[in-house]
XYZ file of C-alpha atoms in Angstrom:
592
model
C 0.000 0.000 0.000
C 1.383 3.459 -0.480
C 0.777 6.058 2.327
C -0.661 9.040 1.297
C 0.953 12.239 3.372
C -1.681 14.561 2.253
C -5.099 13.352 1.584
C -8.358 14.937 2.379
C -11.863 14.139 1.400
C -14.777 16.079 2.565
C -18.591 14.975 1.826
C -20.472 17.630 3.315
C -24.523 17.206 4.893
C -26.530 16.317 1.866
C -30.464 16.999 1.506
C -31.484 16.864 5.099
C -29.663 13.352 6.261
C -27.240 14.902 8.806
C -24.619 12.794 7.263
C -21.191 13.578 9.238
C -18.477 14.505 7.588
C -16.071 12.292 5.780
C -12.367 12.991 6.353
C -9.278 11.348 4.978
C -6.299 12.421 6.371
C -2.724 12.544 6.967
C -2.158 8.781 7.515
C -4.731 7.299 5.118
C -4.133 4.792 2.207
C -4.115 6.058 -1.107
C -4.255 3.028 -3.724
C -4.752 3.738 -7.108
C -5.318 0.519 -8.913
C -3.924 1.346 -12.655
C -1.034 2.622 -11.413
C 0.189 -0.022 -9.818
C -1.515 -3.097 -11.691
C 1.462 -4.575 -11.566
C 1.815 -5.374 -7.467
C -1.954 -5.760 -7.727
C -2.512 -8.122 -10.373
C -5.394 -9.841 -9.040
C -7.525 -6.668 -9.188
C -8.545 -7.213 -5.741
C -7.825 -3.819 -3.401
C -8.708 -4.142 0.809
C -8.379 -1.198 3.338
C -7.179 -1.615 7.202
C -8.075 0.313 9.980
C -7.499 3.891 8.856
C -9.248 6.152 6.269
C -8.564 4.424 2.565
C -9.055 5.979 -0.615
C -8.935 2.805 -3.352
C -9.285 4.222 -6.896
C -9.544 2.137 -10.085
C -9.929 2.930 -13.552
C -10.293 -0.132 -16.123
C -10.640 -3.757 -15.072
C -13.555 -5.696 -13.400
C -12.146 -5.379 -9.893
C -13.294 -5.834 -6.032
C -12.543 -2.768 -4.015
C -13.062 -3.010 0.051
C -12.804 -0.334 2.202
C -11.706 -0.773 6.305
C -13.031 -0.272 9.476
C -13.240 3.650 9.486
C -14.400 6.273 6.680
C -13.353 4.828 3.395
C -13.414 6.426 -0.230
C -13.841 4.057 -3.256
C -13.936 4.654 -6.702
C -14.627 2.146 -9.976
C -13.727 2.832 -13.256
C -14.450 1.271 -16.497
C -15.205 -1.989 -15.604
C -18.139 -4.168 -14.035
C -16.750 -3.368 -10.436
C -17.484 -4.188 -6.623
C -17.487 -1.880 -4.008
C -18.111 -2.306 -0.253
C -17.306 0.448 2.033
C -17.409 -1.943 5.066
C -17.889 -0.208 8.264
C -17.759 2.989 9.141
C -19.278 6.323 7.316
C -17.867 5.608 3.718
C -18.153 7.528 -0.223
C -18.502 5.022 -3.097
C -18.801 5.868 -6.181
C -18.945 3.244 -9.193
C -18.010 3.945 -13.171
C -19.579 3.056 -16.293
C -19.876 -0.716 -15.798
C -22.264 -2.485 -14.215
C -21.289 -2.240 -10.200
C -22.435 -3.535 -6.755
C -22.158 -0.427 -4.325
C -22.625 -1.633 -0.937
C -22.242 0.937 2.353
C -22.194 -1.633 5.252
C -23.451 -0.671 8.617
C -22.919 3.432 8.762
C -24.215 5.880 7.148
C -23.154 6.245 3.403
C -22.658 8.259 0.431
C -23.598 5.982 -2.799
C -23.146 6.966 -6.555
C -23.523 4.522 -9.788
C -23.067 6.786 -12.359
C -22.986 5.065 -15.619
C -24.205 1.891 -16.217
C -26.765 -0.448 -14.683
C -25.729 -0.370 -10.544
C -26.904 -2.183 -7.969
C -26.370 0.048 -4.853
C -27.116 -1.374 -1.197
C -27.138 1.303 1.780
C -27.636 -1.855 4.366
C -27.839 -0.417 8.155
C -27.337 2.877 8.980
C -29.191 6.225 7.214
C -27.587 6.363 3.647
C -27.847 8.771 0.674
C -28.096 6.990 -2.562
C -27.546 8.053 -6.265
C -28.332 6.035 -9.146
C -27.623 8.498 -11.499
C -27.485 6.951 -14.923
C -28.653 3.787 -15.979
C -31.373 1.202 -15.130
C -30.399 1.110 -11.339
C -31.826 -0.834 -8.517
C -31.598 0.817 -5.339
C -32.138 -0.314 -1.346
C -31.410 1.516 1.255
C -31.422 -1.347 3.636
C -32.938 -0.452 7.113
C -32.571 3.081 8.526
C -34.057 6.024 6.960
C -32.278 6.518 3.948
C -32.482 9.058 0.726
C -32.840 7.394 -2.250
C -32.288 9.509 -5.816
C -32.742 7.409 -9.042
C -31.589 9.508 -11.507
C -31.894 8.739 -15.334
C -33.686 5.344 -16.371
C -36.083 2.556 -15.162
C -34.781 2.301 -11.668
C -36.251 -0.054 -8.602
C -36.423 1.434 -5.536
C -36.658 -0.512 -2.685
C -37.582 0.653 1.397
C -37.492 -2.455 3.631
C -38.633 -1.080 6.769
C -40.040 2.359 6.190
C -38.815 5.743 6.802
C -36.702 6.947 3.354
C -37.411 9.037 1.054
C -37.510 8.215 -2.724
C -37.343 10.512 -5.326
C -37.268 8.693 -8.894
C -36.622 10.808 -11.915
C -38.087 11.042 -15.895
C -38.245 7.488 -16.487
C -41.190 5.024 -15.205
C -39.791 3.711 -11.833
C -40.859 1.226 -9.261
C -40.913 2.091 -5.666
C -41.308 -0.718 -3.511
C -42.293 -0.725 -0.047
C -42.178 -2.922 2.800
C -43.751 -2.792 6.352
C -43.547 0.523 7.398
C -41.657 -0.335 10.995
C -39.578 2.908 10.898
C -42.514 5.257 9.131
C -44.258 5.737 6.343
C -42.068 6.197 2.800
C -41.819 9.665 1.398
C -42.169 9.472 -2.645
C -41.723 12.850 -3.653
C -42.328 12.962 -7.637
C -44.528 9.684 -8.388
C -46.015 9.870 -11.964
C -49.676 8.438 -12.154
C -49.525 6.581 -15.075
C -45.709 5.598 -15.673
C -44.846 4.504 -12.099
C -45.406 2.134 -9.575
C -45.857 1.148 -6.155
C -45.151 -2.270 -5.261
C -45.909 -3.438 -1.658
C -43.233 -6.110 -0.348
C -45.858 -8.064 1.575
C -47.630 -11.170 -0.082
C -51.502 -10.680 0.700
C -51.948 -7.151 0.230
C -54.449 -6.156 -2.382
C -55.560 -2.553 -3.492
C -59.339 -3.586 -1.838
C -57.409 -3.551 1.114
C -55.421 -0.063 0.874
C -57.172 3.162 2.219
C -56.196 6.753 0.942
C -55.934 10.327 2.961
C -55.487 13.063 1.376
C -53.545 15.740 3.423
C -50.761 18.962 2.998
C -48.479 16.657 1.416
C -50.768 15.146 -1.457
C -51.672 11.591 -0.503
C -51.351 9.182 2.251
C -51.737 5.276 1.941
C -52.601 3.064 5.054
C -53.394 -0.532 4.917
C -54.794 -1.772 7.954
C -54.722 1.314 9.843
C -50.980 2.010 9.393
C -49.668 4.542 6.956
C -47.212 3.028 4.878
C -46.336 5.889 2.462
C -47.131 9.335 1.156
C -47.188 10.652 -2.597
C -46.358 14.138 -2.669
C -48.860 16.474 -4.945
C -51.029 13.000 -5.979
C -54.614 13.566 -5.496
C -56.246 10.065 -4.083
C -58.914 10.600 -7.162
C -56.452 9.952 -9.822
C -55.182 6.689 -8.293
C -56.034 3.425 -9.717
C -55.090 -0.407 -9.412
C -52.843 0.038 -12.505
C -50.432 2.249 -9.903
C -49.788 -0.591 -8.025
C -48.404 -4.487 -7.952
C -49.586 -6.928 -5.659
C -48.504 -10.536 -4.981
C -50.391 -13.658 -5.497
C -52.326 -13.832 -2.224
C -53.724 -17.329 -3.037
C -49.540 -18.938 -2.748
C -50.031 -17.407 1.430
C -52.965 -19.491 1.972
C -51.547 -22.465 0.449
C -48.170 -21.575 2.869
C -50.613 -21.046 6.004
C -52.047 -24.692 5.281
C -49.035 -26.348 5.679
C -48.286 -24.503 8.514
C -51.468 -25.371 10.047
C -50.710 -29.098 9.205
C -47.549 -29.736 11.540
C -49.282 -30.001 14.817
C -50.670 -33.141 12.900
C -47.564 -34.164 11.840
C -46.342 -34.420 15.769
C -44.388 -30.945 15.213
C -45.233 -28.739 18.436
C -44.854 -25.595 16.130
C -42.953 -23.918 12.836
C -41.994 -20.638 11.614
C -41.797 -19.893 7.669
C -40.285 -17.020 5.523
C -40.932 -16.857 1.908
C -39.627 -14.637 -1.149
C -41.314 -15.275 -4.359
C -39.699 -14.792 -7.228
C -41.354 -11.691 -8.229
C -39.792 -10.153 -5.067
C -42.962 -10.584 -2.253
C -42.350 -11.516 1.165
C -44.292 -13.550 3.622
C -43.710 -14.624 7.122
C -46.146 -17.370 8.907
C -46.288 -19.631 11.642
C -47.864 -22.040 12.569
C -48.504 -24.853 15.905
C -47.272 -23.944 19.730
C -44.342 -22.843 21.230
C -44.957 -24.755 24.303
C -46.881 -27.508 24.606
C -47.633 -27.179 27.937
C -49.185 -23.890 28.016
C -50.438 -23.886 24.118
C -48.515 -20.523 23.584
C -49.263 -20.227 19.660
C -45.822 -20.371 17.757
C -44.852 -16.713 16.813
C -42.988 -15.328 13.794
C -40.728 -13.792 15.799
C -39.680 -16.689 17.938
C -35.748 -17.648 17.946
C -34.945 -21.195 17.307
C -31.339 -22.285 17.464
C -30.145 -23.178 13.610
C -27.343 -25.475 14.059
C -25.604 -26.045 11.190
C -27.233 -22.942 9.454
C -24.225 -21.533 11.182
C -21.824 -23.297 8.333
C -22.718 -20.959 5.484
C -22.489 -17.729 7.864
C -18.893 -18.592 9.051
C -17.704 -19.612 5.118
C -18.958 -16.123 4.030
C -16.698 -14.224 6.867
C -13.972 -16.901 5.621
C -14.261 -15.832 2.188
C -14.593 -12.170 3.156
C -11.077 -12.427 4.625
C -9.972 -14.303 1.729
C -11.313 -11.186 -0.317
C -9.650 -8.694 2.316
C -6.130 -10.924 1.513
C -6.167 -11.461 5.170
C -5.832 -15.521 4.746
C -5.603 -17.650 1.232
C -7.924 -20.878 1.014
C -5.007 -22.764 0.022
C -3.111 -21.849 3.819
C -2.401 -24.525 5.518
C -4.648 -25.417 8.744
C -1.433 -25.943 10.926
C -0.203 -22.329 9.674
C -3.203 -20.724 11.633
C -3.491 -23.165 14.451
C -0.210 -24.607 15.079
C -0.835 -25.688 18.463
C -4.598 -27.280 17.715
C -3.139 -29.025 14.410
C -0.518 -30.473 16.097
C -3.214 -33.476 17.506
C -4.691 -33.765 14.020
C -3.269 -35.713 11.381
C -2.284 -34.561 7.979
C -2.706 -30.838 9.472
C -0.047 -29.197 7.310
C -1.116 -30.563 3.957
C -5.097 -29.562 4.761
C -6.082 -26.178 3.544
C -9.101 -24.260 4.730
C -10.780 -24.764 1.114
C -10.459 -28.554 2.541
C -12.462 -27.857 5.369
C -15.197 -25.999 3.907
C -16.117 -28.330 1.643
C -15.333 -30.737 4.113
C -12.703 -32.794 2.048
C -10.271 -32.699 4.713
C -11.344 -36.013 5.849
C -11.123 -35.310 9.700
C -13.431 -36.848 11.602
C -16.549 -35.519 13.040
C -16.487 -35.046 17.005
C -20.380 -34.630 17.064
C -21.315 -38.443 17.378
C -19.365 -38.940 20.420
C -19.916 -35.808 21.814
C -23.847 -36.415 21.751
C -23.920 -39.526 23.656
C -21.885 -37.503 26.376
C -24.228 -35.052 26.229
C -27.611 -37.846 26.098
C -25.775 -38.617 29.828
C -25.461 -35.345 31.177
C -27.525 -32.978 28.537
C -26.815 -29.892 31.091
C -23.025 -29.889 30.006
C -21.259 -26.783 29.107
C -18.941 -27.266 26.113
C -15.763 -25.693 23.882
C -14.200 -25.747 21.309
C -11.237 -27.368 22.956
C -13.796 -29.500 24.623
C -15.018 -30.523 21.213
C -11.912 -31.346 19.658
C -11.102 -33.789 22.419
C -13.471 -36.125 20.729
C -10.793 -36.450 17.691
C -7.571 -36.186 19.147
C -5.347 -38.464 17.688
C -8.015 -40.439 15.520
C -6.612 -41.287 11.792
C -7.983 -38.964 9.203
C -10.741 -40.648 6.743
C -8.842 -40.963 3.310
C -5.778 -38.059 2.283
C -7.167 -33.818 2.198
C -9.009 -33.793 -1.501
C -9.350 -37.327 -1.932
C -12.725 -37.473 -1.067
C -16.047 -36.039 1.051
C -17.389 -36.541 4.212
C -19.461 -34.355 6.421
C -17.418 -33.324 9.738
C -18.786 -30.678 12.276
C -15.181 -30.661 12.901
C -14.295 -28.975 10.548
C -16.096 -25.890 11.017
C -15.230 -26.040 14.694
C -11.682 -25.240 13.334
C -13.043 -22.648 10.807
C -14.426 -20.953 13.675
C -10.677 -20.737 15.500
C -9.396 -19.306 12.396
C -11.483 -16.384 12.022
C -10.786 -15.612 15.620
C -6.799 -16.592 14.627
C -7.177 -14.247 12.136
C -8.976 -11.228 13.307
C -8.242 -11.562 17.072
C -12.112 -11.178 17.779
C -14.509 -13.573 18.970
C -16.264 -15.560 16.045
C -19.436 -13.875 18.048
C -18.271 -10.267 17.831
C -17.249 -11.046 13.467
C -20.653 -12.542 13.330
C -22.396 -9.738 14.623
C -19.541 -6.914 12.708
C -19.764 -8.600 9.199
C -23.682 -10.245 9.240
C -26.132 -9.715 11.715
C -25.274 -5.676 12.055
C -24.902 -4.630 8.045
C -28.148 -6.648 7.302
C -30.165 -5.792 10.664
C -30.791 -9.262 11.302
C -31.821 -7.648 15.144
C -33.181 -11.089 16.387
C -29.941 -13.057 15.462
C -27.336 -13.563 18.312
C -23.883 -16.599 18.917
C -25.288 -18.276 21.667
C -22.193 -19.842 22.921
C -20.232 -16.359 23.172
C -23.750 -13.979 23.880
C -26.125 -13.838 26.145
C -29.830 -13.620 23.692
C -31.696 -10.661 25.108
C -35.214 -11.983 26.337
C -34.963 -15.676 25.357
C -35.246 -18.290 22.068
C -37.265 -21.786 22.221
C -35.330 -24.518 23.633
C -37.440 -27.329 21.627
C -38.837 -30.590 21.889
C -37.168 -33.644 21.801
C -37.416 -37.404 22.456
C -33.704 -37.749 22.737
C -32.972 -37.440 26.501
C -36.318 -38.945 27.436
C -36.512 -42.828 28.964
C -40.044 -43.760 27.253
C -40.096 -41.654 24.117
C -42.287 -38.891 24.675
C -41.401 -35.240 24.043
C -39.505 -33.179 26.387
C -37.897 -30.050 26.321
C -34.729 -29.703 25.333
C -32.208 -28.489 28.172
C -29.292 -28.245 26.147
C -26.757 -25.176 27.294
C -25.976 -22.694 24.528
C -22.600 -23.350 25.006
C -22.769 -27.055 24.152
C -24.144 -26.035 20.582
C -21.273 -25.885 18.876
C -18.507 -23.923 17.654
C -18.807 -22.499 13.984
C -20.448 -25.586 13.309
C -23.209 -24.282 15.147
C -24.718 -22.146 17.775
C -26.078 -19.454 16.022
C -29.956 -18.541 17.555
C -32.070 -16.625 14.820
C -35.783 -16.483 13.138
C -37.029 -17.533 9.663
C -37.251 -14.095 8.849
C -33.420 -13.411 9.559
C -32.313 -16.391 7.688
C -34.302 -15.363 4.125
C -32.406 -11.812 4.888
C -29.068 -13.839 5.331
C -29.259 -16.172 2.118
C -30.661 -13.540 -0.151
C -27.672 -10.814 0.624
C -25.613 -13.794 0.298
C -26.456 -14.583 -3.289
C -27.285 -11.097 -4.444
C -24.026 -9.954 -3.722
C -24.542 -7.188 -0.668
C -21.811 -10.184 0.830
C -19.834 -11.701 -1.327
C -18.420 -10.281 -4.907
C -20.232 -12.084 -7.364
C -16.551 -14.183 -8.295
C -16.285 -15.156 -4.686
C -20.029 -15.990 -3.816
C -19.080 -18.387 -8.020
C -16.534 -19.846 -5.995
C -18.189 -20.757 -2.493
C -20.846 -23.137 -5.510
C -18.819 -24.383 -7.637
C -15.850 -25.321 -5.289
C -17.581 -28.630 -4.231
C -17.611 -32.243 -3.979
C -20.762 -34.687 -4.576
C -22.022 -35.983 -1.317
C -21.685 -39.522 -0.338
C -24.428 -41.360 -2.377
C -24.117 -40.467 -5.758
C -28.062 -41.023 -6.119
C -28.679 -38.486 -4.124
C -28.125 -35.636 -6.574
C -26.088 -33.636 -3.408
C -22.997 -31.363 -3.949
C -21.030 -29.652 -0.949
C -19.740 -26.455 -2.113
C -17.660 -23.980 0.288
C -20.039 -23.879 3.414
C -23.107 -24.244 0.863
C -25.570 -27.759 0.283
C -26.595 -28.042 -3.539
C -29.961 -30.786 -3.676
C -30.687 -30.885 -7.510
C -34.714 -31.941 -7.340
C -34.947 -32.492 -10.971
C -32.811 -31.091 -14.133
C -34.180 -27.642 -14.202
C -34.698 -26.637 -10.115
C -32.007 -27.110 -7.572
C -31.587 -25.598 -3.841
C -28.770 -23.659 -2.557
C -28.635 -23.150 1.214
C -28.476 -25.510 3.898
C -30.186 -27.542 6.416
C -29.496 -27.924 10.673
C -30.694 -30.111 13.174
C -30.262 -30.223 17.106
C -32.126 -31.710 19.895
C -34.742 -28.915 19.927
C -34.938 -27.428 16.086
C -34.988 -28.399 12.646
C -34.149 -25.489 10.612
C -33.994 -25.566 6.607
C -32.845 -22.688 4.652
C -32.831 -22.518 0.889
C -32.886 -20.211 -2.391
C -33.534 -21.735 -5.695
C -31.312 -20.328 -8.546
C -33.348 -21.305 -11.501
C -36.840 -20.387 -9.783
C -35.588 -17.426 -7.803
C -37.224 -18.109 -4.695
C -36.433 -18.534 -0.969
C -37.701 -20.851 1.551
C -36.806 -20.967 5.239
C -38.860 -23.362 7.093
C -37.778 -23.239 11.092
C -39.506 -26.275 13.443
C -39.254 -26.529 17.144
C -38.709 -30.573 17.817
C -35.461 -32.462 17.006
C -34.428 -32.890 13.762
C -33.985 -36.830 14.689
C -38.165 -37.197 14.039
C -37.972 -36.099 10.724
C -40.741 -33.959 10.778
C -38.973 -31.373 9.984
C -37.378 -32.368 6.774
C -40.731 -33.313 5.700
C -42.417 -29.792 6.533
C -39.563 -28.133 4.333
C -40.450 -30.424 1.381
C -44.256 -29.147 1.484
C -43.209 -25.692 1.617
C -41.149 -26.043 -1.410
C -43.425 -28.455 -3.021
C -46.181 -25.731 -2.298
C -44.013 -22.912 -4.108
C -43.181 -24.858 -7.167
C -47.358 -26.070 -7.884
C -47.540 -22.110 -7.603
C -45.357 -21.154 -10.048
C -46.518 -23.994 -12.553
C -50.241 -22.771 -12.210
């Protein structure tokens, strides 16, 4: 990196946001990427802890910015931007970029080309500028400018305020937590309004008119206001709605699993038109019938896998570690009980071709004796000390919670944080995932349903599951979270607001086939692939403890995403079979 002696950067209060000031000062990073393609062949540009400026001018190229306020500029080329934390300027060029602020407040700008720009947490401002642009400010109340074009513009929780241009726009709108959206120049006619929520329909929508122009309330809550529209002149044309008919057939399997000897289940849904739903279903406890809520925290095991590969890959992006390091190069002292620990990578253990065994089966019938036990990393890797590896690192595949347990020490090798605090820094804070929490390292505010088992119990009936958080794994597992949270997580992850779009190619197609070859399963970096037939297959992944079954997929070809969340043990199955009739439910929809 060369050190810039002199460099300032001011972005003053814009339009009302209160946006701080950006400095970057004596001290900063200054890394202009055409100059010196040469040391930075790969294209690939990362900031530290100080102020960065990262410029580029040709190239398709990934630019990340540090901890504090950042500056990043594209060029020519289809480029990716993430400003990371702090309060951070991006601006993209005339290719088609991913702008994505991270968890302050940010300045974005596509400029030419078709953008995709992603404020995530924090109160952004937003340019599209030229170009067909989509636009989402993430959660906060944000500013969002289209510019020039068709451009989607997209308010998750309520609040910003959308101004769209010339061009026919869409302005879509979601629940309205943090206020009612301000569109300030919609065109009767050319634009649109698209509510986020599956079930609404324009029957249902109510219109005030006031100083402003118009309000719009469904069910009694005001969920955005068209400046200088008169109510009169609005229509059903001005509006899209989702299928309501797919949300009944979603609340009917949901209302089938106390038949099916499931206590209760939660379910998230994103068509593939873009509408959300949220449903559940059953009781929460079955001793005092407390219907199952929405926002009720389950524990999603080995949902955990694909959260911990995406920091791993972040570092990769951030040059911080290779895939191809050695596991004894990060944990020398750990490796040293594991054989073959210099010649496995960490691209071994994500795809779990390292061939180390897995702790959990020993570790469970411990636990089936004493289910109160705390546990530890160390504590886990007891279970495999010494024990032969399964066949040589690459030769083959086979599923080991181990190795995750050991992905989890290297991001803490790495960054010198807890896995908990980069779960929370690089995840559940950029995407507001608010009821997501690492139950082995935090304590989850209020509390999250143990579950139902028949594990510990003597004469097979149901029993809650008394588990301690700490015993829930290690990077393998023990993340606590809601349906809801999980369709946030696996849709940033495959629209790129986490991954570059080359990384997130490489965490698929970096995979092995499962162990039955009839199965039509791959294992890609931290990712399942189920192939159901030759045109729809299932990216995502599936957990199990005593307590939860927890299945979270997105379908490339269909563009959907399913998160089905149960509270009994994924040893009954039931589970498993109450994800297949949600998915089974969204593909007779789409055929209709």
């Amino acid at each position: 990196m060369l050190s810039a002696d002199t460099a300032t950067w001011t972005v003053p209060d814009t339009v009302g946001l209160n946006h701080p000031q950006i400095f970057f000062t004596v001290g900063a990073d200054l890394l202009d990427l055409e100059s010196h393609s040469a040391e930075l062949a790969l294209h690939s540009l990362s900031g530290d802890y100080s102020h960065d400026i990262l410029l580029n001018k040709s190239g398709n190229d990934i630019l990340i910015g540090g901890d504090a306020h950042d500056l990043l500029r594209g060029g020519d080329g289809d480029d990716y931007l993430h400003g990371g934390a702090g309060c951070d300027f991006l601006r993209g060029g005339s290719g088609q970029d991913w702008l994505i602020g991270g968890s302050a407040k940010d300045l974005l700008v596509g400029d030419r080309g078709n953008d995709l720009l992603f404020g995530q947490a924090g109160d952004d401002l937003i340019f599209g500028n030229q170009g067909n642009d989509s636009l989402d400010g993430g959660t906060g109340c944000d500013r969002l400018l289209a510019g020039d074009g068709s451009d989607i513009l997209i308010d998750r929780d309520g609040g910003d305020i959308f101004s769209g241009g010339h061009d026919s726009d869409q302005f879509c709108i979601g629940e309205g937590t943090m206020g009612a959206t301000q569109i300030k120049d919609f065109q009767i006619g050319i634009d649109s309004i698209k509510f986020l929520k599956l079930g609404v329909t324009f029957d249902q929508l109510s219109f005030c008119e006031n100083d402003f122009g118009t309000s719009i309330f469904y069910q009694g809550q005001q969920l955005a206001v068209l400046h200088g529209v008169n109510s009169d002149d609005l229509t059903p044309r001005d509006f899209l709605f989702g299928d309501a008919s797919l949300m009944e057939d979603l609340q009917i399997a949901l209302d089938r699993v106390s038949e099916q000897e499931s206590p209760g289940a939660t379910l998230a849904v994103v068509t593939p038109d873009g509408f959300v739903w949220t449903g559940a279903g059953g009781v929460g406890n079955l001793k005092n019938q407390t219907p199952m809520q929405t926002s009720d925290r389950l524990d999603v095991a080995s949902v955990t896998k694909p959260m911990v590969s995406a920091i791993v890959l972040q570092l990769m992006q951030e040059g911080q570690l290779s895939l191809d390091n050695s596991l004894s190069q990060w944990l020398p002292e750990v490796s040293s009980h594991i054989e073959n620990s210099e010649t496995i990578t960490l691209r071994n253990l994500l795809n779990h071709s390292s061939g180390i065994p897995d702790y959990l089966g020993e570790y469970n019938e411990a636990l089936k004796v004493n289910p109160t036990q705390s546990g530890s990393p160390q504590e886990f890797l007891k279970y495999i000390d010494g024990k032969p590896t399964n066949f040589q690192p690459g030769d083959g595949f086979s599923y080991s919670n181990t190795n995750y347990v050991l992905l989890g020490l290297v991001v803490e090798a790495v960054t010198g944080e807890s896995l908990a605090s980069q779960l929370r820094e690089r995840i559940f804070e950029p995407l507001s995932m608010n009821d997501s929490f690492y139950a082995p390292q935090e304590v989850v505010p209020g509390s999250f349903q143990p579950g139902y088992t028949t594990f510990f119990s003597t004469d097979g009936t149901l029993e809650i599951s008394s588990v301690s958080p700490t015993a829930r794994g290690f990077g393998d597992g023990g993340v606590v979270s809601t349906a809801a949270d999980l369709s946030r997580f696996i849709q940033a992850l495959v629209n790129g607001e986490l991954l570059a779009p080359t990384t997130f190619k490489q965490m698929v197609q970096d995979r092995y086939p499962g162990s039955d070859p009839q199965a039509n399963f791959n294992y890609g970096l931290g990712l399942q692939q189920i192939k159901l037939t030759e045109d729809i297959e299932l990216w995502g992944h599936t957990g199990g403890t005593d307590g939860s079954t927890t299945q979270m997929f997105y379908s490339p070809n269909q563009q959907f995403t399913a998160v089905t969340m149960n509270n009994i043990s994924f040893r009954d199955g039931v589970g498993l079979q109450f994800g297949n009739e949600v998915v089974e439910a969204i593909l007779s929809f789409e055929e209709r």
